[in-house]
Backbone as CSV, one residue per row, in Angstrom:
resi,resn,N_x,N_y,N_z,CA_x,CA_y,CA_z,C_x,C_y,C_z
1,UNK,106.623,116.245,99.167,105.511,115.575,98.525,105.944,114.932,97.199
2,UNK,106.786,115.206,96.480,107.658,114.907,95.493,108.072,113.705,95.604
3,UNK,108.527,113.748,96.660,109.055,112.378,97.258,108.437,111.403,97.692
4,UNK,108.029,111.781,98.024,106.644,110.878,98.172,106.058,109.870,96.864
5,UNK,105.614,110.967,96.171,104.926,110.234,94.657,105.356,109.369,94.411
6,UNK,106.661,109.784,94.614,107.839,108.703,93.649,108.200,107.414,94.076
7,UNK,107.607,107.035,95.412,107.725,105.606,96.041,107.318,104.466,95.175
8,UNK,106.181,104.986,94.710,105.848,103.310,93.592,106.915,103.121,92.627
9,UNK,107.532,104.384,91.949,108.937,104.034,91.169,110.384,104.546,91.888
10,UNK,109.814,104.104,93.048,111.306,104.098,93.701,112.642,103.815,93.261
11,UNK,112.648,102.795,92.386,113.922,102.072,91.517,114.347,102.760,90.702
12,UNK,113.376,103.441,89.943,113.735,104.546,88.732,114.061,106.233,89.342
13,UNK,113.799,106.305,90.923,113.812,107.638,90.978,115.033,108.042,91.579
14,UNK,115.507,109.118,91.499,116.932,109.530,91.664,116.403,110.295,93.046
15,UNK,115.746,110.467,93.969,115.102,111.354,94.866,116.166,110.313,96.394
16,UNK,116.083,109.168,96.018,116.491,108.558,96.929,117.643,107.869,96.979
17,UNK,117.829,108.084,98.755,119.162,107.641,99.101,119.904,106.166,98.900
18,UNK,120.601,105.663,98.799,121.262,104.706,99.212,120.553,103.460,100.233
19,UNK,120.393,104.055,101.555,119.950,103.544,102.545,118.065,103.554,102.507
20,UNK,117.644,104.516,101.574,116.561,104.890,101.952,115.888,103.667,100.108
21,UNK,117.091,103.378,99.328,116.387,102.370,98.403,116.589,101.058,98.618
22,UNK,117.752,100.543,99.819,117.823,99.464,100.778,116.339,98.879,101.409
23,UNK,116.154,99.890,102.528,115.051,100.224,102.567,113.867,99.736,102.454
24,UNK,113.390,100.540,101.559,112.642,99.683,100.198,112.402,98.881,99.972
25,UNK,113.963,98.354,99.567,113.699,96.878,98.788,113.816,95.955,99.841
26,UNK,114.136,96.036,101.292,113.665,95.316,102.475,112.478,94.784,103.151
27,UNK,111.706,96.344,102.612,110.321,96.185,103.008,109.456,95.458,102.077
28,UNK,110.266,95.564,100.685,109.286,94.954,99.345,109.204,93.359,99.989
29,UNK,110.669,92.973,100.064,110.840,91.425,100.345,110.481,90.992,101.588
30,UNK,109.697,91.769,102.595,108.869,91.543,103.853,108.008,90.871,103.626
31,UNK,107.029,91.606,102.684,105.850,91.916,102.208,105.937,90.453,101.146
32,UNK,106.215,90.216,100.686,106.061,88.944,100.122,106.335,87.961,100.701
33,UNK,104.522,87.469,100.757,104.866,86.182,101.915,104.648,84.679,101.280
34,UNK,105.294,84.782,99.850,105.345,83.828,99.278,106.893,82.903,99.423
35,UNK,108.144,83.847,99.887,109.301,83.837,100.016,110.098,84.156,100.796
36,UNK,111.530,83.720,101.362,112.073,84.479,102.173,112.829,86.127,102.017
37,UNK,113.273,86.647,102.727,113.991,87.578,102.215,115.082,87.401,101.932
38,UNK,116.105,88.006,100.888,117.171,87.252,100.149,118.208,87.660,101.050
39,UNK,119.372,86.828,101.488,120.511,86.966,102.034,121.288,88.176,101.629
40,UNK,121.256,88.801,100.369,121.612,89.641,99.952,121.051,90.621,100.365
41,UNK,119.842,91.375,100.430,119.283,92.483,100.758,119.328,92.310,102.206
42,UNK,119.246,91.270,102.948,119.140,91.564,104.883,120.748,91.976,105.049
43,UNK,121.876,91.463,103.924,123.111,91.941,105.002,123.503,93.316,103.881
44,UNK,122.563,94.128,102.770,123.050,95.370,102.867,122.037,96.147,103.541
45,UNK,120.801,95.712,104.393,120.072,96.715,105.126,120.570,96.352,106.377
46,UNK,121.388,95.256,107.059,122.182,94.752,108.061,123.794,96.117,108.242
47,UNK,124.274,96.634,107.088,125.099,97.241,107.220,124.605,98.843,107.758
48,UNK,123.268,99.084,107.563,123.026,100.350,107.926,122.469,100.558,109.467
49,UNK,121.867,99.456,109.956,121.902,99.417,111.160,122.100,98.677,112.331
50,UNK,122.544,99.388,113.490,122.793,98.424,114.258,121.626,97.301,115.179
51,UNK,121.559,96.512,115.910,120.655,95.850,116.365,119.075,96.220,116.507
52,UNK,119.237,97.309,117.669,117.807,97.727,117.824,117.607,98.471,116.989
53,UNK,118.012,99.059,115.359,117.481,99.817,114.581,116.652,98.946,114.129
54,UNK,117.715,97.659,113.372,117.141,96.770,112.489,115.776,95.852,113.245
55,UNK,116.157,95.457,114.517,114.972,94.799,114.922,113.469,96.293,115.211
56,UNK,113.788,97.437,115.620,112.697,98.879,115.247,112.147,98.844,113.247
57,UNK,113.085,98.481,112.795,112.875,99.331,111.003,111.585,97.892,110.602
58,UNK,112.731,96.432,111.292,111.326,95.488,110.818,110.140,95.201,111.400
59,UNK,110.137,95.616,112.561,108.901,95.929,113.394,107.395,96.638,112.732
60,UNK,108.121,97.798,112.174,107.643,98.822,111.574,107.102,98.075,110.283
61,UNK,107.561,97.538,109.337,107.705,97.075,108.247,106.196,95.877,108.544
62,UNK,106.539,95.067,109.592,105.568,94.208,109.757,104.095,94.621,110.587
63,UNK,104.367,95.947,111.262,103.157,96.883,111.935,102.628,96.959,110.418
64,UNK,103.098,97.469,109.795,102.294,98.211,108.267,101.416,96.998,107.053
65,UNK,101.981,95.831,107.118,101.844,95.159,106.404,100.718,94.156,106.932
66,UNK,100.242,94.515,108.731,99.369,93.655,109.768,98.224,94.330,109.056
67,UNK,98.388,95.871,109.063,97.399,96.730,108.749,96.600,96.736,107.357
68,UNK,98.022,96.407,106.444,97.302,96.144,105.203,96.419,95.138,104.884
69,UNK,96.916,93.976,105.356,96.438,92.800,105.715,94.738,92.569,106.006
70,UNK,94.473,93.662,107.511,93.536,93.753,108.498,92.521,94.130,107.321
71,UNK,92.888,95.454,106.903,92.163,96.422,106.006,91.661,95.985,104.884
72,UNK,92.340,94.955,104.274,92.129,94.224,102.896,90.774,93.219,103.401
73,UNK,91.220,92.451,104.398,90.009,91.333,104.989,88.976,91.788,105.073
74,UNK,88.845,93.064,105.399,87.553,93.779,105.991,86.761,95.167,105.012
75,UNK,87.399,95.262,103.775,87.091,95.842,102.509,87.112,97.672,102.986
76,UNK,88.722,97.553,103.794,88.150,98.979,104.461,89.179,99.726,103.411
77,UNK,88.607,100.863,102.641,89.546,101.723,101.834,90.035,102.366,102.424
78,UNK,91.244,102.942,101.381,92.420,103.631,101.938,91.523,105.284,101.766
79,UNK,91.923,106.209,103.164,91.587,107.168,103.084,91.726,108.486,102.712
80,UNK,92.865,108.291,101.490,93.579,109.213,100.616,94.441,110.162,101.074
81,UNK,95.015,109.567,102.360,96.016,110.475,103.060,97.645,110.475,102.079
82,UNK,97.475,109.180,101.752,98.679,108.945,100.701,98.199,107.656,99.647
83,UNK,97.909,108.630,98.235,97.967,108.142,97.168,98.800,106.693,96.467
84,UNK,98.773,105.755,96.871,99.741,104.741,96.293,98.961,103.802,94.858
85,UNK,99.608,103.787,94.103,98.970,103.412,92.517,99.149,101.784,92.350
86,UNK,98.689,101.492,92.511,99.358,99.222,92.397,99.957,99.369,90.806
87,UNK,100.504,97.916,91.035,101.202,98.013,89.603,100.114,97.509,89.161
88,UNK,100.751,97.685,87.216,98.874,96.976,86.779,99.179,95.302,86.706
89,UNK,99.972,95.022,87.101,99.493,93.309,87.162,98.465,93.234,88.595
90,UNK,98.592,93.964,89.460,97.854,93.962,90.565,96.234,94.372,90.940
91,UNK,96.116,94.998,89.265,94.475,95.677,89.595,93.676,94.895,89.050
């Protein structure tokens, strides 16, 4: 659960792996659909897996982000299964 918390300061937290702050910052640059994702971050989350991981990990990445999406359109709140804090430019 520790670990958990610490996802909004993922960058600052020492809890996480290597692969698991790749990751991360894969899914951050998904999620912004103002831009592409940078050549740099697809070939060090490219080094951790092979084909069907990477085409499974962004699957996943874009399942989650349909949902956020869905949920936002339709003013449906989050049901406090997991606490996530926005940054404050976001509130």
């Amino acid at each position: 659960m520790a670990k958990l918390g610490e996802v909004p300061d993922w960058r600052q937290s020492s809890r996480f792996s290597g692969l698991e702050q790749d990751v991360l910052e894969y899914a951050e640059a998904m999620t912004r659909s103002d831009r592409d994702v940078d050549d740099d971050i697809f070939a060090r989350i490219r080094r951790h897996f092979e084909d069907a991981g990477l085409v499974e990990l962004t699957g996943w990445i874009c399942l989650e982000n349909l949902y956020s999406k869905f949920n936002r359109s339709f003013r449906i709140e989050a049901m406090g299964f997991c606490v996530v804090h926005r940054p404050d430019n976001e509130r």
